[in-house]
Coordinates of C-alpha atoms in Angstrom, one line a residue:
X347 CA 135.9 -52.2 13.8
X348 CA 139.8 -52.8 14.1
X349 CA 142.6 -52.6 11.9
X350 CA 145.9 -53.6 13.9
X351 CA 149.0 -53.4 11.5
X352 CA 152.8 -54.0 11.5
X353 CA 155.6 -52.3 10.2
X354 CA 157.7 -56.0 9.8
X355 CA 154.9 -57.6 7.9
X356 CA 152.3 -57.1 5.3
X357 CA 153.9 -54.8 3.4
X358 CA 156.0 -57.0 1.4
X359 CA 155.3 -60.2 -0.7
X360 CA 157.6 -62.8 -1.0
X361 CA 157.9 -65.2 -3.9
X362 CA 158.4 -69.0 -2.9
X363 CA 161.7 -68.9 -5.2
X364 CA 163.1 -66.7 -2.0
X365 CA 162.4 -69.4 0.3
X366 CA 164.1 -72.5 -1.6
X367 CA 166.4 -74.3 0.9
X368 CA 164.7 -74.0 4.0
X369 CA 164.5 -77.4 5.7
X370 CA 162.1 -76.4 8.3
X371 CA 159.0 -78.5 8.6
X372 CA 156.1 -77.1 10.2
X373 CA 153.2 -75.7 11.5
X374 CA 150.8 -77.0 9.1
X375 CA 147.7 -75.5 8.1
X376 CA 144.2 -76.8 5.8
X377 CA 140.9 -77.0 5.4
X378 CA 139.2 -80.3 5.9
X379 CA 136.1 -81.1 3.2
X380 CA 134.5 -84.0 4.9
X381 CA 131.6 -85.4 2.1
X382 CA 128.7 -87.4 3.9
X383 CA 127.9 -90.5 1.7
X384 CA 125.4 -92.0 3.7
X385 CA 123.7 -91.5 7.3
X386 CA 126.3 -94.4 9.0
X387 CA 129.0 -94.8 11.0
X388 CA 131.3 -96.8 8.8
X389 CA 134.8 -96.4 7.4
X390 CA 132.5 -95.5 3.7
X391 CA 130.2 -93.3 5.3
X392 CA 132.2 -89.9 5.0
X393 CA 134.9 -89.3 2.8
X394 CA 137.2 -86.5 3.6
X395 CA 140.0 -84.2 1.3
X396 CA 141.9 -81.2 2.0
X397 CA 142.2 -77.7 0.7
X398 CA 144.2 -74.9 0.7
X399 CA 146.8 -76.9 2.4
X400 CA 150.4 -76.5 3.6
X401 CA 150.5 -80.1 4.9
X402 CA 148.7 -83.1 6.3
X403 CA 147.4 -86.1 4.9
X404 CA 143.7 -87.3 5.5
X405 CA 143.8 -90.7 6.9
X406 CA 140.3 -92.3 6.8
X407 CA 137.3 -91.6 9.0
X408 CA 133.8 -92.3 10.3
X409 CA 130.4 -90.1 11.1
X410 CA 132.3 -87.1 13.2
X411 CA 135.4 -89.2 13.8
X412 CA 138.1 -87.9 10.9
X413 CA 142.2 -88.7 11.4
X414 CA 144.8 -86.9 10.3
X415 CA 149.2 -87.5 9.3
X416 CA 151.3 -85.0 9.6
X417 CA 155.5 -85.1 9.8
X418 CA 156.0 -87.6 12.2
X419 CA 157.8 -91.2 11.2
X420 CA 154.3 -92.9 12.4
X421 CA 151.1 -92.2 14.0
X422 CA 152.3 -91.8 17.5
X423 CA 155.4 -89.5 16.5
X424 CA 152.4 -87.1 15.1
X425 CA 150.7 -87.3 19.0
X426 CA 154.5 -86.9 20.6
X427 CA 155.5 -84.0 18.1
X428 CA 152.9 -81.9 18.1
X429 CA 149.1 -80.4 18.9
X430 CA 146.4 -80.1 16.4
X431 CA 144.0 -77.4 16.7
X432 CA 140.5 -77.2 14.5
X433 CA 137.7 -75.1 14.3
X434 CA 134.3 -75.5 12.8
X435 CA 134.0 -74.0 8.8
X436 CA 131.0 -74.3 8.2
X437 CA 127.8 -71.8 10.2
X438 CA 125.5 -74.9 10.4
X439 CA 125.0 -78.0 8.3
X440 CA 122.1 -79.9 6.9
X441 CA 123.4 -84.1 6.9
X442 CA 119.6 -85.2 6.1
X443 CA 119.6 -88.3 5.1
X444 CA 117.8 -91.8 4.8
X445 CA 119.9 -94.6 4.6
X446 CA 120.7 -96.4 6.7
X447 CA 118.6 -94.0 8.9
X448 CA 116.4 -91.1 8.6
X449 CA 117.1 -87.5 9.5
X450 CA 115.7 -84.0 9.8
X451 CA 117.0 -81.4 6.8
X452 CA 117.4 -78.8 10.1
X453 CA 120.7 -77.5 10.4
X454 CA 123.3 -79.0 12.9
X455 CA 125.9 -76.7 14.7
X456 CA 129.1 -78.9 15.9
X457 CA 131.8 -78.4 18.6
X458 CA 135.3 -79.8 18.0
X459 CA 137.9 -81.9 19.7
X460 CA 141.0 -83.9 19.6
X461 CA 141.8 -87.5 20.2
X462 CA 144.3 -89.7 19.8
X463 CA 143.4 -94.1 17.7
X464 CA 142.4 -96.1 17.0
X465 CA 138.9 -93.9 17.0
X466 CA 135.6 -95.4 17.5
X467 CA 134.4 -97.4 14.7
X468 CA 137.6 -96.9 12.5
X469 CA 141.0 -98.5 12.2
X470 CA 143.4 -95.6 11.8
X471 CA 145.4 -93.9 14.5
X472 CA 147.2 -91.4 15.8
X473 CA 145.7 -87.8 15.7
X474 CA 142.1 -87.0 14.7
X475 CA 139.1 -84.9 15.6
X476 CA 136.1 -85.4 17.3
X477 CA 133.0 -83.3 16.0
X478 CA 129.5 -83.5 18.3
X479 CA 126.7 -81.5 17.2
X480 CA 125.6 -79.6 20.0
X481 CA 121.4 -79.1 21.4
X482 CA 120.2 -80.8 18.8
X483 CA 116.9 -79.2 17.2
X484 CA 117.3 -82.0 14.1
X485 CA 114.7 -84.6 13.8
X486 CA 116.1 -87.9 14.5
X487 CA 119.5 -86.5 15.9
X488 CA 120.5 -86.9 19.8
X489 CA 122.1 -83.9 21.4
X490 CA 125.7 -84.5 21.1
X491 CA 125.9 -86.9 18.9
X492 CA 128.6 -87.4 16.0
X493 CA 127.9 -84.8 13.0
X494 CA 129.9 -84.7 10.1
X495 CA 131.1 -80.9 9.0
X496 CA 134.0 -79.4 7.3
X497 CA 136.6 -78.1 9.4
X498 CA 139.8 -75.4 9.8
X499 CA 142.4 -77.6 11.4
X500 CA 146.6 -76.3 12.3
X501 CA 149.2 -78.8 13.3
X502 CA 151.5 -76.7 16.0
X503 CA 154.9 -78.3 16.4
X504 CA 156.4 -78.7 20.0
X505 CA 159.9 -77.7 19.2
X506 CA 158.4 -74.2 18.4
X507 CA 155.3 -73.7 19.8
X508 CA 154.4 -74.0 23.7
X509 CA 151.2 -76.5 24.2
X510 CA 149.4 -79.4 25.8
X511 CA 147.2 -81.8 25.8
X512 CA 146.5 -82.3 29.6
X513 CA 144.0 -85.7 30.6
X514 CA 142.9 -87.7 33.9
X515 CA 143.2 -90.9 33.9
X516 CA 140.1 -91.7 35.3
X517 CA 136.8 -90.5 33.3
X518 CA 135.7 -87.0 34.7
X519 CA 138.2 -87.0 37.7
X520 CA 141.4 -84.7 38.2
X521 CA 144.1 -83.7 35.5
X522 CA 147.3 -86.0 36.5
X523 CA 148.8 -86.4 32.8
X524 CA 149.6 -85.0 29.6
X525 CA 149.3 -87.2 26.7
X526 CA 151.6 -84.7 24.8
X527 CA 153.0 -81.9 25.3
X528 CA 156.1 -79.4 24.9
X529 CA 159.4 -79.9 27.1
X530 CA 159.2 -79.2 30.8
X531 CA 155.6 -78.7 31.2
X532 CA 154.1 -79.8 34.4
X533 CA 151.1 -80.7 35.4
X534 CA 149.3 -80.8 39.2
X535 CA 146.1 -81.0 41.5
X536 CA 144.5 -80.8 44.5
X537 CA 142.3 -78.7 46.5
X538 CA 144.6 -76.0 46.8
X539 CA 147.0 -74.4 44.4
X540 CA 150.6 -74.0 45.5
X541 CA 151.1 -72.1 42.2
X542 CA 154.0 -73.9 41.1
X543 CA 152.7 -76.4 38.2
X544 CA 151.8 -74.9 34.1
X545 CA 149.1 -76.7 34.5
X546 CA 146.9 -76.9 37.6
X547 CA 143.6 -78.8 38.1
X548 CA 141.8 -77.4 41.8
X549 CA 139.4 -80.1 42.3
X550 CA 137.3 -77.9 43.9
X551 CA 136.2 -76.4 40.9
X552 CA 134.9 -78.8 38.3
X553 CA 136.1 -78.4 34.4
X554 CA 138.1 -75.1 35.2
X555 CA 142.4 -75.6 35.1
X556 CA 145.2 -72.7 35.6
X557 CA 147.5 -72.2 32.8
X558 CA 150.6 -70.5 33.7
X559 CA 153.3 -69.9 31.6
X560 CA 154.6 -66.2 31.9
X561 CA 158.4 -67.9 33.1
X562 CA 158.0 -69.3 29.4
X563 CA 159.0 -67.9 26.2
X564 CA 158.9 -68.9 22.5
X565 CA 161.5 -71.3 20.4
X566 CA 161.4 -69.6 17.7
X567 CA 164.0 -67.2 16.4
X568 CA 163.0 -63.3 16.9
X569 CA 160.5 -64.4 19.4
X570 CA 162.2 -65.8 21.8
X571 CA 162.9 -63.7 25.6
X572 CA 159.2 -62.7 25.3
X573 CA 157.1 -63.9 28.4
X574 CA 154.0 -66.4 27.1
X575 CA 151.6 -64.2 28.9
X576 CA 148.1 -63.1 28.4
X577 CA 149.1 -59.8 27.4
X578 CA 151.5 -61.4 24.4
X579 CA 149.9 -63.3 22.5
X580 CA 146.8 -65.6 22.1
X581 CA 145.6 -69.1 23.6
X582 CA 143.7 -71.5 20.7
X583 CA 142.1 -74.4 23.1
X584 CA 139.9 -77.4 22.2
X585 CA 138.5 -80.5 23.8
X586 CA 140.8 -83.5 24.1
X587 CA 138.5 -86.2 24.1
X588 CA 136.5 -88.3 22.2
X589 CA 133.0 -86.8 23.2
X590 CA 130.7 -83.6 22.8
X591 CA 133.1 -81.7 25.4
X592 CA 134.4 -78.6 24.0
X593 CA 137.2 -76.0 25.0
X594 CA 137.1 -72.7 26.1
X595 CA 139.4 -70.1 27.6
X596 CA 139.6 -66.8 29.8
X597 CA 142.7 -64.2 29.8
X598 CA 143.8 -63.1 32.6
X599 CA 145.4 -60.1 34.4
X600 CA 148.6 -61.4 36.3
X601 CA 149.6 -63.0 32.5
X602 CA 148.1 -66.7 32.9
X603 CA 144.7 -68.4 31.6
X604 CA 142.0 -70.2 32.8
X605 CA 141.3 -73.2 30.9
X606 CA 137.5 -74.3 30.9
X607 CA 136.3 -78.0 29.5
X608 CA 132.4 -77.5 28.4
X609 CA 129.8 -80.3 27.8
X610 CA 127.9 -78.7 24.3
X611 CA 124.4 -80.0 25.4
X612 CA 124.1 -78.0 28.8
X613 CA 123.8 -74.4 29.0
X614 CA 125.2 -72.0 32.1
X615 CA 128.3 -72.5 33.4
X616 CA 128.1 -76.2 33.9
X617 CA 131.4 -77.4 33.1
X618 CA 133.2 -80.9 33.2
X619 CA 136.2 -82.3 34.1
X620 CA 137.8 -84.1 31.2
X621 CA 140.5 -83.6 29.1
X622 CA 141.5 -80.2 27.1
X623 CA 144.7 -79.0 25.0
X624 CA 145.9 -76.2 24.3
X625 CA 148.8 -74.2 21.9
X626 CA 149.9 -70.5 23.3
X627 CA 151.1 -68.3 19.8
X628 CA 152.5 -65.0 20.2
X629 CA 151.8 -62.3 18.4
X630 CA 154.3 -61.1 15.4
X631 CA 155.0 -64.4 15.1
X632 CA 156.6 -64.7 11.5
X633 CA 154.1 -67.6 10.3
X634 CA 151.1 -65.8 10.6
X635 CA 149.5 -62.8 8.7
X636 CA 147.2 -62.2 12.2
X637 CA 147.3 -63.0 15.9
X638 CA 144.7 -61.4 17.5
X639 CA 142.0 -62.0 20.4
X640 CA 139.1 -59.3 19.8
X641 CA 136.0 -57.8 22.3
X642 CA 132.3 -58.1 21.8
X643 CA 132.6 -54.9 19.3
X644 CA 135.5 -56.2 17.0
X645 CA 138.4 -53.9 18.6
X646 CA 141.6 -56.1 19.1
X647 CA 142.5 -56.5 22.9
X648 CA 145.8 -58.3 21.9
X649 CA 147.2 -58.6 18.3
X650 CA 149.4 -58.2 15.5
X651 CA 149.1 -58.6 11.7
X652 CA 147.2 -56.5 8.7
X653 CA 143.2 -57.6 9.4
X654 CA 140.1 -56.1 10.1
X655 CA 137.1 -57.1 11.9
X656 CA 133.9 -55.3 12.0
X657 CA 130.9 -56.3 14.0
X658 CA 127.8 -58.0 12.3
X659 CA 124.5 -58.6 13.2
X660 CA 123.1 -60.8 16.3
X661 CA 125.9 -62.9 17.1
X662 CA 128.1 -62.2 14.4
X663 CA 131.6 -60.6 13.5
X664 CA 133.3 -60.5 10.1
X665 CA 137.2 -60.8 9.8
X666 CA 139.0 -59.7 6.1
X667 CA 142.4 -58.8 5.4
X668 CA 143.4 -57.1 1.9
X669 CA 145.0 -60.2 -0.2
X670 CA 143.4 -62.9 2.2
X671 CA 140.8 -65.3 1.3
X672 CA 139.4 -68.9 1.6
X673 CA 141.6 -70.0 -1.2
X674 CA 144.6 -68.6 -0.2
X675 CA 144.2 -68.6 3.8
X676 CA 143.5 -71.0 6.8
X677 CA 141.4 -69.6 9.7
X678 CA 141.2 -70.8 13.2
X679 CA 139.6 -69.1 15.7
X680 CA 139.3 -70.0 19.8
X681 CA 136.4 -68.9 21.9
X682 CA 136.8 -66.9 25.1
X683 CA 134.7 -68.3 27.8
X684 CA 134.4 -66.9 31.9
X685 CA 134.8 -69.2 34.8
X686 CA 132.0 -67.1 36.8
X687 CA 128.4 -67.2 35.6
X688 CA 126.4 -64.0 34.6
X689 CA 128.5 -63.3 30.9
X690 CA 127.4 -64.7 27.5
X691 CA 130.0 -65.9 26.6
X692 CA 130.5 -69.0 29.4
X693 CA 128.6 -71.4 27.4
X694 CA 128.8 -70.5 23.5
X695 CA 129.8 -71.9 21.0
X696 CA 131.3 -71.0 17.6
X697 CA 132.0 -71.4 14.1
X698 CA 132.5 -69.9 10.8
X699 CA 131.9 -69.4 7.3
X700 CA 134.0 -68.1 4.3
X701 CA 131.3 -65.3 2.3
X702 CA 132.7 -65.4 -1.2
X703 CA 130.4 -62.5 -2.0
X704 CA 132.1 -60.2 0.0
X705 CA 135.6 -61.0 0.6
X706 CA 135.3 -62.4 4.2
X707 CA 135.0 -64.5 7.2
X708 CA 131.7 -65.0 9.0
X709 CA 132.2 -65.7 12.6
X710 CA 129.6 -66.9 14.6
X711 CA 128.4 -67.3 18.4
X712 CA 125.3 -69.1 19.3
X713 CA 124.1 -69.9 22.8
X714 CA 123.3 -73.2 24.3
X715 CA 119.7 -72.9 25.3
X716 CA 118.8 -75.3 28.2
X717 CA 116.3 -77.7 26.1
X718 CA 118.5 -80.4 24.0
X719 CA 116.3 -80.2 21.4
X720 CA 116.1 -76.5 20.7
X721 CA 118.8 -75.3 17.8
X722 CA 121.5 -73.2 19.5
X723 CA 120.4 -69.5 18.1
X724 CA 122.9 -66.5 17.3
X725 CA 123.7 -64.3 21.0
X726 CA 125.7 -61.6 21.4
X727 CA 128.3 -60.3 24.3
X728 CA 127.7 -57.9 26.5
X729 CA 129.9 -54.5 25.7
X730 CA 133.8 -55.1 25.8
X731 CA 133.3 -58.3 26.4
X732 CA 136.1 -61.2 25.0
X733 CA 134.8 -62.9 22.0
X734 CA 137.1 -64.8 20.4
X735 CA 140.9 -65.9 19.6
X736 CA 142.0 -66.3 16.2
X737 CA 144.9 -66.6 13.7
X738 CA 144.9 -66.4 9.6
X739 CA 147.6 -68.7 8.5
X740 CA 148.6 -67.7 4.9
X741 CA 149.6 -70.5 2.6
X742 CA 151.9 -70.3 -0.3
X743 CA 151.7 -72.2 -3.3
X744 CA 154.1 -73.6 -6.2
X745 CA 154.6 -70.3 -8.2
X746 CA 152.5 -68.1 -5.9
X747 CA 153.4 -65.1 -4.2
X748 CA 153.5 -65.5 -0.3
X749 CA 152.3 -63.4 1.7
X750 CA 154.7 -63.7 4.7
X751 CA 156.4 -60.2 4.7
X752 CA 159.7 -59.3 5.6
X753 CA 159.1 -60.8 8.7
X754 CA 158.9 -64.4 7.4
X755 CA 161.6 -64.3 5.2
X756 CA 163.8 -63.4 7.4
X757 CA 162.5 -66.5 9.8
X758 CA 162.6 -68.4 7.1
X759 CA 166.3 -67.5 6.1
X760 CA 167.1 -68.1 9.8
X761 CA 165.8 -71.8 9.7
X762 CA 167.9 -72.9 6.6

């Protein structure tokens, strides 16, 4: 168990009356409900609504396809502004169905990614997800195929928050582009790294990139002078293409990351090379109640924030913080993967669940297995071990207390 706290937050609530004025705009945080009318593919197949919201609009979808508006003027202002992160909210889902084809009642476990419209099947742009399930041990469901599932999802604006979305322009070949990304970010490969680009793709090692950006430091007011390192604050990755690819990422020592583009239906460390993005958020940064990345026993190896996470059974950890809940709170979390073989945690995947019953988060890691149609079952780490990134993203409401603490008022003064 942890319990990381700080004197500049928590301690205080602040009503929404105090922050009347502010014209700042940004990050947004929700919960996506995505209802599955029928077994298709088709514009009336799902239909999708938000909850516990700060802002976003649902824009139409299809099976596993679901788009998103944010701030920007159109669809691709959204892609140019800003990175959108989700996470799975849901620890397996039954979509059984029989019409217009038949499926098992077995429980699906999904992976998520970005992409950018018009999606597959639908006619809305600009930015969505991409939700596969993974080995798929549901009768009459391929491994990686589209699975519908409710999701966490944050919307990181580039004027204050460092992030990418890094792709090749040719299908499974070398990083040479970012298809958004913050100012000044570069982007390189080859077979050997000269050390100089953010972003760095060797193409002798398939579906691993270098992220550096220790010379970088945060836009934001009270945060900014502090090195975007490892060892301050936390990486939240995902795959950044329309396919069952997910997104993983490893901290390391000298202050950058590794990032790591997974295929969900292979197990090991059988990576890809395909697209990936990424948003870097530091820790005591004024928006969030927690920043933390915890070990395989729930003890914080970076963080900041009011929380505490205790470890479960198999495969499990549970997050809570006193005031926090599903109602009140968005969740994101970011797995930690390895670039060498011989750790758990280079080809898991994960989700969570909101336990009403007792006040908290269910987080969840489940191995890939190496048949496609065995379900992917609940593993744990190996002792001290990363597990996971994540961030609790209060939300105030009309007439609601929120819970920023003095730290986020003060931000929030500072952006009027």
């Amino acid at each position: 168990m942890s319990i990381r706290s700080s004197a500049l937050r928590g301690a205080l609530a602040i009503g929404l009356t105090a922050l009347a004025g502010t014209t700042y705009a940004g990050p947004f945080f929700g919960n996506l409900l995505v209802t599955q009318n029928d077994t298709g593919n088709t514009g009336a197949s799902v239909s999708g609504s938000l909850a516990t919201n700060s802002g976003g609009i649902y824009a139409g979808g299809t099976r596993g396809d679901f788009a998103l508006r944010f701030s920007g003027a159109t669809e691709a202002a959204d892609v140019t502004n800003g990175m959108l992160m989700a996470s799975i909210r849901q620890n397996g889902r039954s979509n059984a169905g029989t019409s217009p084809v038949t499926i098992g009642s077995q429980l699906g476990y999904a992976t998520p990614a970005i992409q950018v419209g018009p999606n597959t099947g639908g006619t809305f742009n600009g930015l969505g997800t991409s939700i596969n399930v993974s080995n798929a041990n549901v009768t009459g469901v391929a491994s990686g195929d589209e699975w519908n599932v409710d999701q966490s999802y944050g919307y990181f604006p580039y004027n204050e928050f460092l992030g990418g979305w890094a792709n090749n322009s040719v299908n499974n070949g070398a990083l040479d582009n970012f298809i958004a990304s913050s100012a000044g970010l570069s982007i390189g490969n080859g077979a050997s790294d000269p050390g100089t680009f953010n972003v760095f793709d060797n193409t002798a090692t398939t579906g691993v990139y270098t992220l550096r950006m220790q010379s970088l430091t945060a836009n934001r007011p009270g945060l900014s002078g502090v090195s975007a390192s490892s060892q301050n604050g936390v990486l939240l990755v995902i795959g950044g293409k329309n396919e069952d690819n997910y997104a993983l990422s490893e901290a390391n020592a000298d202050g950058s990351f590794s990032l790591i583009c997974k295929d969900n239906g292979t197990n090991a460390t059988s990576y890809e090379n395909d697209a990936i993005a990424f948003t870097y958020v530091p820790v005591n940064h004024p928006d969030f109640h927690a920043v933390a990345r915890v070990d395989a026993e729930g003890d914080t190896i970076v963080g900041s924030g009011n929380y505490t996470v205790t470890k479960g059974g198999t495969g499990e950890w549970f997050i809570s913080a006193v005031g926090l809940d599903d109602a009140n709170t968005v969740l994101l979390i970011s797995p930690e993967g390895a670039v060498a073989s011989g750790t758990n945690r280079a080809d898991n995947i994960w989700n969570f669940e909101w336990d009403g019953a007792n006040n908290r988060w269910v987080v969840q890691s489940r191995d890939l297995p190496g048949s496609s149609t065995a379900a992917p079952g609940l593993q744990d780490l190996a002792a001290n071990e990363p597990a996971f990134s994540f961030v609790l993203a209060p939300i105030p409401t009309p007439g609601s207390v929120a819970l920023m603490g003095l730290a986020g008022l003060m931000a929030a003064r500072r952006r009027r």
